[in-house]
mmCIF file of C-alpha atoms in Angstrom:
data_model
loop_
_atom_site.group_PDB
_atom_site.id
_atom_site.type_symbol
_atom_site.label_atom_id
_atom_site.label_comp_id
_atom_site.label_asym_id
_atom_site.label_seq_id
_atom_site.Cartn_x
_atom_site.Cartn_y
_atom_site.Cartn_z
ATOM 1 C CA GLY A 1154 -11.061 -32.639 9.033
ATOM 2 C CA GLN A 1155 -11.386 -32.695 5.383
ATOM 3 C CA GLN A 1156 -12.508 -29.513 3.721
ATOM 4 C CA LEU A 1157 -13.249 -28.648 0.113
ATOM 5 C CA ASN A 1158 -10.972 -26.191 -1.781
ATOM 6 C CA GLN A 1159 -12.739 -23.037 -2.419
ATOM 7 C CA SER A 1160 -11.492 -20.135 -4.417
ATOM 8 C CA PRO A 1161 -10.997 -17.259 -4.562
ATOM 9 C CA GLN A 1162 -10.673 -16.680 -0.687
ATOM 10 C CA SER A 1163 -11.831 -13.322 -1.305
ATOM 11 C CA MET A 1164 -13.225 -10.855 -3.725
ATOM 12 C CA PHE A 1165 -13.496 -7.075 -3.838
ATOM 13 C CA ILE A 1166 -15.919 -5.853 -6.738
ATOM 14 C CA GLN A 1167 -18.012 -2.918 -7.813
ATOM 15 C CA GLU A 1168 -21.702 -2.928 -7.450
ATOM 16 C CA GLY A 1169 -23.234 -4.248 -10.610
ATOM 17 C CA GLU A 1170 -20.271 -6.602 -11.505
ATOM 18 C CA ASP A 1171 -20.756 -10.372 -12.019
ATOM 19 C CA VAL A 1172 -19.068 -12.787 -9.464
ATOM 20 C CA SER A 1173 -17.825 -16.315 -10.120
ATOM 21 C CA MET A 1174 -16.393 -18.678 -7.417
ATOM 22 C CA ASN A 1175 -15.723 -22.449 -7.392
ATOM 23 C CA CYS A 1176 -15.247 -25.269 -5.232
ATOM 24 C CA THR A 1177 -13.219 -28.480 -5.823
ATOM 25 C CA SER A 1178 -12.727 -31.718 -4.038
ATOM 26 C CA SER A 1179 -10.609 -34.816 -4.228
ATOM 27 C CA SER A 1180 -13.896 -37.025 -3.410
ATOM 28 C CA ILE A 1181 -16.986 -37.280 -5.349
ATOM 29 C CA PHE A 1182 -20.208 -35.859 -3.841
ATOM 30 C CA ASN A 1183 -23.740 -36.770 -4.887
ATOM 31 C CA THR A 1184 -25.160 -33.459 -3.685
ATOM 32 C CA TRP A 1185 -23.605 -29.826 -3.759
ATOM 33 C CA LEU A 1186 -24.981 -26.905 -1.705
ATOM 34 C CA TRP A 1187 -24.164 -23.236 -1.492
ATOM 35 C CA TYR A 1188 -24.577 -21.234 1.619
ATOM 36 C CA LYS A 1189 -24.045 -17.638 2.604
ATOM 37 C CA GLN A 1190 -23.312 -16.675 6.108
ATOM 38 C CA ASP A 1191 -23.557 -13.125 7.471
ATOM 39 C CA PRO A 1192 -21.536 -11.879 10.508
ATOM 40 C CA GLY A 1193 -22.811 -13.409 13.865
ATOM 41 C CA GLU A 1194 -25.233 -15.694 11.941
ATOM 42 C CA GLY A 1195 -25.548 -19.201 10.816
ATOM 43 C CA PRO A 1196 -25.158 -20.259 7.078
ATOM 44 C CA VAL A 1197 -28.329 -19.921 5.070
ATOM 45 C CA LEU A 1198 -28.800 -22.310 2.071
ATOM 46 C CA LEU A 1199 -28.977 -20.562 -1.308
ATOM 47 C CA ILE A 1200 -28.867 -23.284 -3.990
ATOM 48 C CA ALA A 1201 -29.030 -27.190 -3.905
ATOM 49 C CA LEU A 1202 -27.710 -29.386 -6.580
ATOM 50 C CA TYR A 1203 -28.596 -33.038 -6.844
ATOM 51 C CA LYS A 1204 -27.386 -34.162 -10.220
ATOM 52 C CA ALA A 1205 -24.096 -34.050 -12.117
ATOM 53 C CA GLY A 1206 -24.308 -31.451 -14.875
ATOM 54 C CA GLU A 1207 -27.135 -29.840 -13.245
ATOM 55 C CA LEU A 1208 -27.426 -26.056 -13.534
ATOM 56 C CA THR A 1209 -29.809 -24.247 -11.207
ATOM 57 C CA SER A 1210 -30.813 -20.683 -10.579
ATOM 58 C CA ASN A 1211 -32.111 -18.703 -7.667
ATOM 59 C CA GLY A 1212 -32.996 -15.216 -8.715
ATOM 60 C CA ARG A 1213 -29.403 -13.668 -9.682
ATOM 61 C CA LEU A 1214 -27.596 -16.730 -8.491
ATOM 62 C CA THR A 1215 -26.677 -19.566 -10.745
ATOM 63 C CA ALA A 1216 -24.935 -22.785 -9.567
ATOM 64 C CA GLN A 1217 -23.605 -25.655 -11.412
ATOM 65 C CA PHE A 1218 -22.893 -29.363 -10.448
ATOM 66 C CA GLY A 1219 -19.587 -30.361 -12.134
ATOM 67 C CA THR A 1220 -19.803 -33.312 -14.446
ATOM 68 C CA THR A 1221 -16.975 -35.141 -12.841
ATOM 69 C CA ARG A 1222 -18.920 -34.735 -9.325
ATOM 70 C CA LYS A 1223 -15.872 -33.366 -7.726
ATOM 71 C CA ASP A 1224 -16.602 -29.607 -8.138
ATOM 72 C CA SER A 1225 -19.343 -26.930 -8.410
ATOM 73 C CA PHE A 1226 -19.600 -23.370 -9.388
ATOM 74 C CA LEU A 1227 -21.569 -20.260 -8.212
ATOM 75 C CA ASN A 1228 -22.156 -17.072 -10.070
ATOM 76 C CA ILE A 1229 -23.777 -13.952 -8.939
ATOM 77 C CA SER A 1230 -24.913 -11.598 -11.674
ATOM 78 C CA ALA A 1231 -25.378 -7.744 -11.139
ATOM 79 C CA SER A 1232 -23.988 -7.695 -7.522
ATOM 80 C CA ILE A 1233 -25.703 -5.438 -5.123
ATOM 81 C CA PRO A 1234 -24.365 -4.354 -1.683
ATOM 82 C CA SER A 1235 -26.425 -6.810 0.268
ATOM 83 C CA ASP A 1236 -24.565 -9.638 -1.429
ATOM 84 C CA VAL A 1237 -21.793 -8.928 0.981
ATOM 85 C CA GLY A 1238 -20.979 -12.039 3.249
ATOM 86 C CA ILE A 1239 -19.024 -15.113 3.295
ATOM 87 C CA TYR A 1240 -20.271 -17.915 0.719
ATOM 88 C CA PHE A 1241 -19.532 -21.531 1.397
ATOM 89 C CA CYS A 1242 -19.963 -24.557 -0.620
ATOM 90 C CA ALA A 1243 -20.684 -27.810 0.829
ATOM 91 C CA GLY A 1244 -20.592 -31.525 -0.379
ATOM 92 C CA LEU A 1245 -22.846 -34.117 0.730
ATOM 93 C CA ASN A 1246 -23.241 -37.872 0.129
ATOM 94 C CA ALA A 1247 -26.741 -38.769 1.022
ATOM 95 C CA GLY A 1248 -27.859 -42.253 1.952
ATOM 96 C CA GLY A 1249 -25.991 -45.063 3.793
ATOM 97 C CA THR A 1250 -24.234 -44.003 7.015
ATOM 98 C CA SER A 1251 -23.440 -40.453 5.846
ATOM 99 C CA TYR A 1252 -26.796 -39.224 7.440
ATOM 100 C CA GLY A 1253 -26.393 -35.763 5.459
ATOM 101 C CA LYS A 1254 -23.174 -34.886 7.051
ATOM 102 C CA LEU A 1255 -21.980 -31.792 5.123
ATOM 103 C CA THR A 1256 -18.284 -31.284 4.245
ATOM 104 C CA PHE A 1257 -17.788 -27.508 3.978
ATOM 105 C CA GLY A 1258 -15.139 -25.324 1.860
ATOM 106 C CA GLN A 1259 -13.116 -22.533 3.627
ATOM 107 C CA GLY A 1260 -15.372 -19.967 2.142
ATOM 108 C CA THR A 1261 -15.123 -16.990 -0.239
ATOM 109 C CA ILE A 1262 -15.292 -13.581 1.450
ATOM 110 C CA LEU A 1263 -17.330 -11.090 -0.982
ATOM 111 C CA THR A 1264 -17.036 -7.392 -0.641
ATOM 112 C CA VAL A 1265 -19.180 -5.129 -2.853
ATOM 113 C CA HIS A 1266 -18.228 -1.389 -3.275
ATOM 114 C CA PRO A 1267 -21.228 0.746 -4.082
ATOM 115 C CA GLY B 510 -42.093 -19.556 11.445
ATOM 116 C CA ALA B 511 -39.478 -19.949 14.175
ATOM 117 C CA GLY B 512 -36.247 -21.121 13.110
ATOM 118 C CA VAL B 513 -33.426 -22.911 14.855
ATOM 119 C CA SER B 514 -32.343 -21.068 18.028
ATOM 120 C CA GLN B 515 -29.303 -21.602 20.249
ATOM 121 C CA SER B 516 -28.448 -20.417 23.517
ATOM 122 C CA PRO B 517 -26.393 -18.910 24.824
ATOM 123 C CA ARG B 518 -25.192 -16.700 21.943
ATOM 124 C CA TYR B 519 -21.798 -15.946 23.657
ATOM 125 C CA LYS B 520 -20.112 -18.045 26.386
ATOM 126 C CA VAL B 521 -16.749 -17.164 28.014
ATOM 127 C CA ALA B 522 -15.287 -20.140 29.905
ATOM 128 C CA LYS B 523 -12.167 -20.316 31.868
ATOM 129 C CA ARG B 524 -10.045 -23.043 30.965
ATOM 130 C CA GLY B 525 -11.037 -26.419 32.717
ATOM 131 C CA GLN B 526 -14.518 -25.174 33.198
ATOM 132 C CA ASP B 527 -17.449 -27.395 31.858
ATOM 133 C CA VAL B 528 -19.915 -25.693 29.400
ATOM 134 C CA ALA B 529 -23.352 -26.727 28.061
ATOM 135 C CA LEU B 530 -24.788 -25.422 24.826
ATOM 136 C CA ARG B 531 -28.302 -25.721 23.857
ATOM 137 C CA CYS B 532 -29.948 -26.168 20.504
ATOM 138 C CA ASP B 533 -33.883 -25.756 19.733
ATOM 139 C CA PRO B 534 -34.525 -27.063 16.455
ATOM 140 C CA ILE B 535 -37.335 -26.272 13.980
ATOM 141 C CA SER B 536 -40.486 -28.168 15.254
ATOM 142 C CA GLY B 537 -40.868 -31.556 13.824
ATOM 143 C CA HIS B 538 -37.559 -31.680 12.388
ATOM 144 C CA VAL B 539 -36.275 -35.313 12.692
ATOM 145 C CA SER B 540 -32.435 -34.654 11.869
ATOM 146 C CA LEU B 541 -30.238 -32.600 14.165
ATOM 147 C CA PHE B 542 -26.492 -31.631 13.514
ATOM 148 C CA TRP B 543 -23.719 -30.114 15.526
ATOM 149 C CA TYR B 544 -20.962 -28.379 13.638
ATOM 150 C CA GLN B 545 -17.869 -26.493 14.868
ATOM 151 C CA GLN B 546 -16.414 -23.399 13.076
ATOM 152 C CA ALA B 547 -13.112 -22.142 13.881
ATOM 153 C CA LEU B 548 -12.426 -18.457 13.040
ATOM 154 C CA GLY B 549 -11.927 -17.937 9.288
ATOM 155 C CA GLN B 550 -12.988 -21.554 8.459
ATOM 156 C CA GLY B 551 -16.013 -23.339 7.131
ATOM 157 C CA PRO B 552 -18.238 -25.474 9.736
ATOM 158 C CA GLU B 553 -16.896 -28.869 10.489
ATOM 159 C CA PHE B 554 -19.216 -31.837 11.449
ATOM 160 C CA LEU B 555 -19.341 -33.012 14.937
ATOM 161 C CA THR B 556 -22.276 -35.225 15.471
ATOM 162 C CA TYR B 557 -25.725 -36.170 14.270
ATOM 163 C CA PHE B 558 -28.930 -37.151 15.736
ATOM 164 C CA GLN B 559 -31.940 -38.862 14.038
ATOM 165 C CA ASN B 560 -34.752 -38.096 16.563
ATOM 166 C CA GLU B 561 -33.264 -39.267 19.982
ATOM 167 C CA ALA B 562 -30.601 -41.557 18.480
ATOM 168 C CA GLN B 563 -27.175 -40.420 18.136
ATOM 169 C CA LEU B 564 -26.098 -42.158 14.858
ATOM 170 C CA ASP B 565 -22.936 -40.487 14.181
ATOM 171 C CA LYS B 566 -20.274 -38.994 16.610
ATOM 172 C CA SER B 567 -17.365 -39.371 14.266
ATOM 173 C CA GLY B 568 -16.660 -35.618 14.299
ATOM 174 C CA LEU B 569 -16.288 -35.081 18.019
ATOM 175 C CA PRO B 570 -12.837 -34.265 18.700
ATOM 176 C CA SER B 571 -12.328 -35.809 22.023
ATOM 177 C CA ASP B 572 -14.063 -37.764 24.802
ATOM 178 C CA ARG B 573 -14.577 -34.320 26.459
ATOM 179 C CA PHE B 574 -17.235 -33.456 24.026
ATOM 180 C CA PHE B 575 -20.730 -35.148 24.691
ATOM 181 C CA ALA B 576 -24.035 -34.550 23.134
ATOM 182 C CA GLU B 577 -27.465 -35.452 23.909
ATOM 183 C CA ARG B 578 -31.060 -35.330 22.452
ATOM 184 C CA PRO B 579 -33.064 -37.225 24.929
ATOM 185 C CA GLU B 580 -36.644 -36.467 23.747
ATOM 186 C CA GLY B 581 -35.933 -35.942 20.041
ATOM 187 C CA SER B 582 -36.127 -32.220 20.127
ATOM 188 C CA VAL B 583 -33.817 -29.943 22.204
ATOM 189 C CA SER B 584 -30.251 -30.863 22.080
ATOM 190 C CA THR B 585 -27.406 -30.114 24.253
ATOM 191 C CA LEU B 586 -23.763 -30.178 23.534
ATOM 192 C CA LYS B 587 -21.523 -30.398 26.648
ATOM 193 C CA ILE B 588 -17.898 -29.964 26.655
ATOM 194 C CA GLN B 589 -15.800 -31.005 29.857
ATOM 195 C CA ARG B 590 -12.808 -29.382 31.019
ATOM 196 C CA THR B 591 -12.599 -26.752 28.156
ATOM 197 C CA GLN B 592 -9.331 -26.070 26.556
ATOM 198 C CA GLN B 593 -8.103 -22.934 24.571
ATOM 199 C CA GLU B 594 -8.372 -24.887 21.321
ATOM 200 C CA ASP B 595 -12.233 -25.387 21.908
ATOM 201 C CA SER B 596 -12.693 -21.706 21.301
ATOM 202 C CA ALA B 597 -15.113 -21.588 18.229
ATOM 203 C CA VAL B 598 -18.515 -21.049 17.005
ATOM 204 C CA TYR B 599 -20.899 -24.029 17.695
ATOM 205 C CA LEU B 600 -23.544 -24.304 15.131
ATOM 206 C CA CYS B 601 -26.609 -26.311 15.414
ATOM 207 C CA ALA B 602 -28.748 -27.399 12.210
ATOM 208 C CA SER B 603 -31.954 -29.279 11.759
ATOM 209 C CA SER B 604 -33.628 -30.849 8.821
ATOM 210 C CA LEU B 605 -37.115 -32.179 8.278
ATOM 211 C CA ARG B 606 -36.263 -35.330 6.856
ATOM 212 C CA VAL B 607 -33.792 -38.170 7.391
ATOM 213 C CA SER B 608 -31.981 -37.710 3.952
ATOM 214 C CA ALA B 609 -31.178 -34.034 5.260
ATOM 215 C CA TYR B 610 -30.553 -32.550 2.033
ATOM 216 C CA GLU B 611 -31.608 -29.102 3.311
ATOM 217 C CA GLN B 612 -30.133 -28.162 6.730
ATOM 218 C CA TYR B 613 -31.382 -25.049 8.506
ATOM 219 C CA PHE B 614 -28.720 -23.380 10.779
ATOM 220 C CA GLY B 615 -29.098 -21.590 13.987
ATOM 221 C CA PRO B 616 -27.141 -18.499 14.831
ATOM 222 C CA GLY B 617 -24.495 -20.296 16.771
ATOM 223 C CA THR B 618 -22.808 -20.081 20.039
ATOM 224 C CA ARG B 619 -19.417 -18.278 20.260
ATOM 225 C CA LEU B 620 -17.278 -20.050 22.854
ATOM 226 C CA THR B 621 -14.142 -18.378 24.043
ATOM 227 C CA VAL B 622 -11.925 -20.195 26.512
ATOM 228 C CA THR B 623 -9.513 -18.094 28.482
#
């Protein structure tokens, strides 16, 4: 099935560093979402973006909805050990017959060294 | 409050066996989704329910996969004559509204077919 292209695939950083990851698609989405998944758990919603060009923050997390509607970016500032996990982007075309079906990226594995 | 729960958390099936996976969504949530997550990949959409109606089953990989939500709450995903390629984590998500912008995921059921 279709998946979004998410990069980088993995990151190894020192505690306190900032992190950037992005997600691109060949298709337009009208909603972008970012999730975090810990081992053995389901994805947890971090940020939702509803409008092209929108910049939204949630604590140390900031995400942007690309102006082309085909990409999105997630930044984490001043990383801490509990930021470790897999980050997924997801695109959604709400309305019509899509019924909120999410299309996910392959994930970015984040490791934070204390 | 209680989140989405799934059972069993782990299931080992011999090739050819039938399995049934259960999802208890958040009480009152109208929308329910099933996703399949292969190792090292993002979740992929399987099917969608709005209350008891299955409105989208376009992601079900074969006619061996069947899902139901007869009373609009608990849902069951059934896989008949399991194959090794069915090994994956099966995630259930629910959303309060039909537009389903924000989906809350359960912990998943890890299915291993031997």
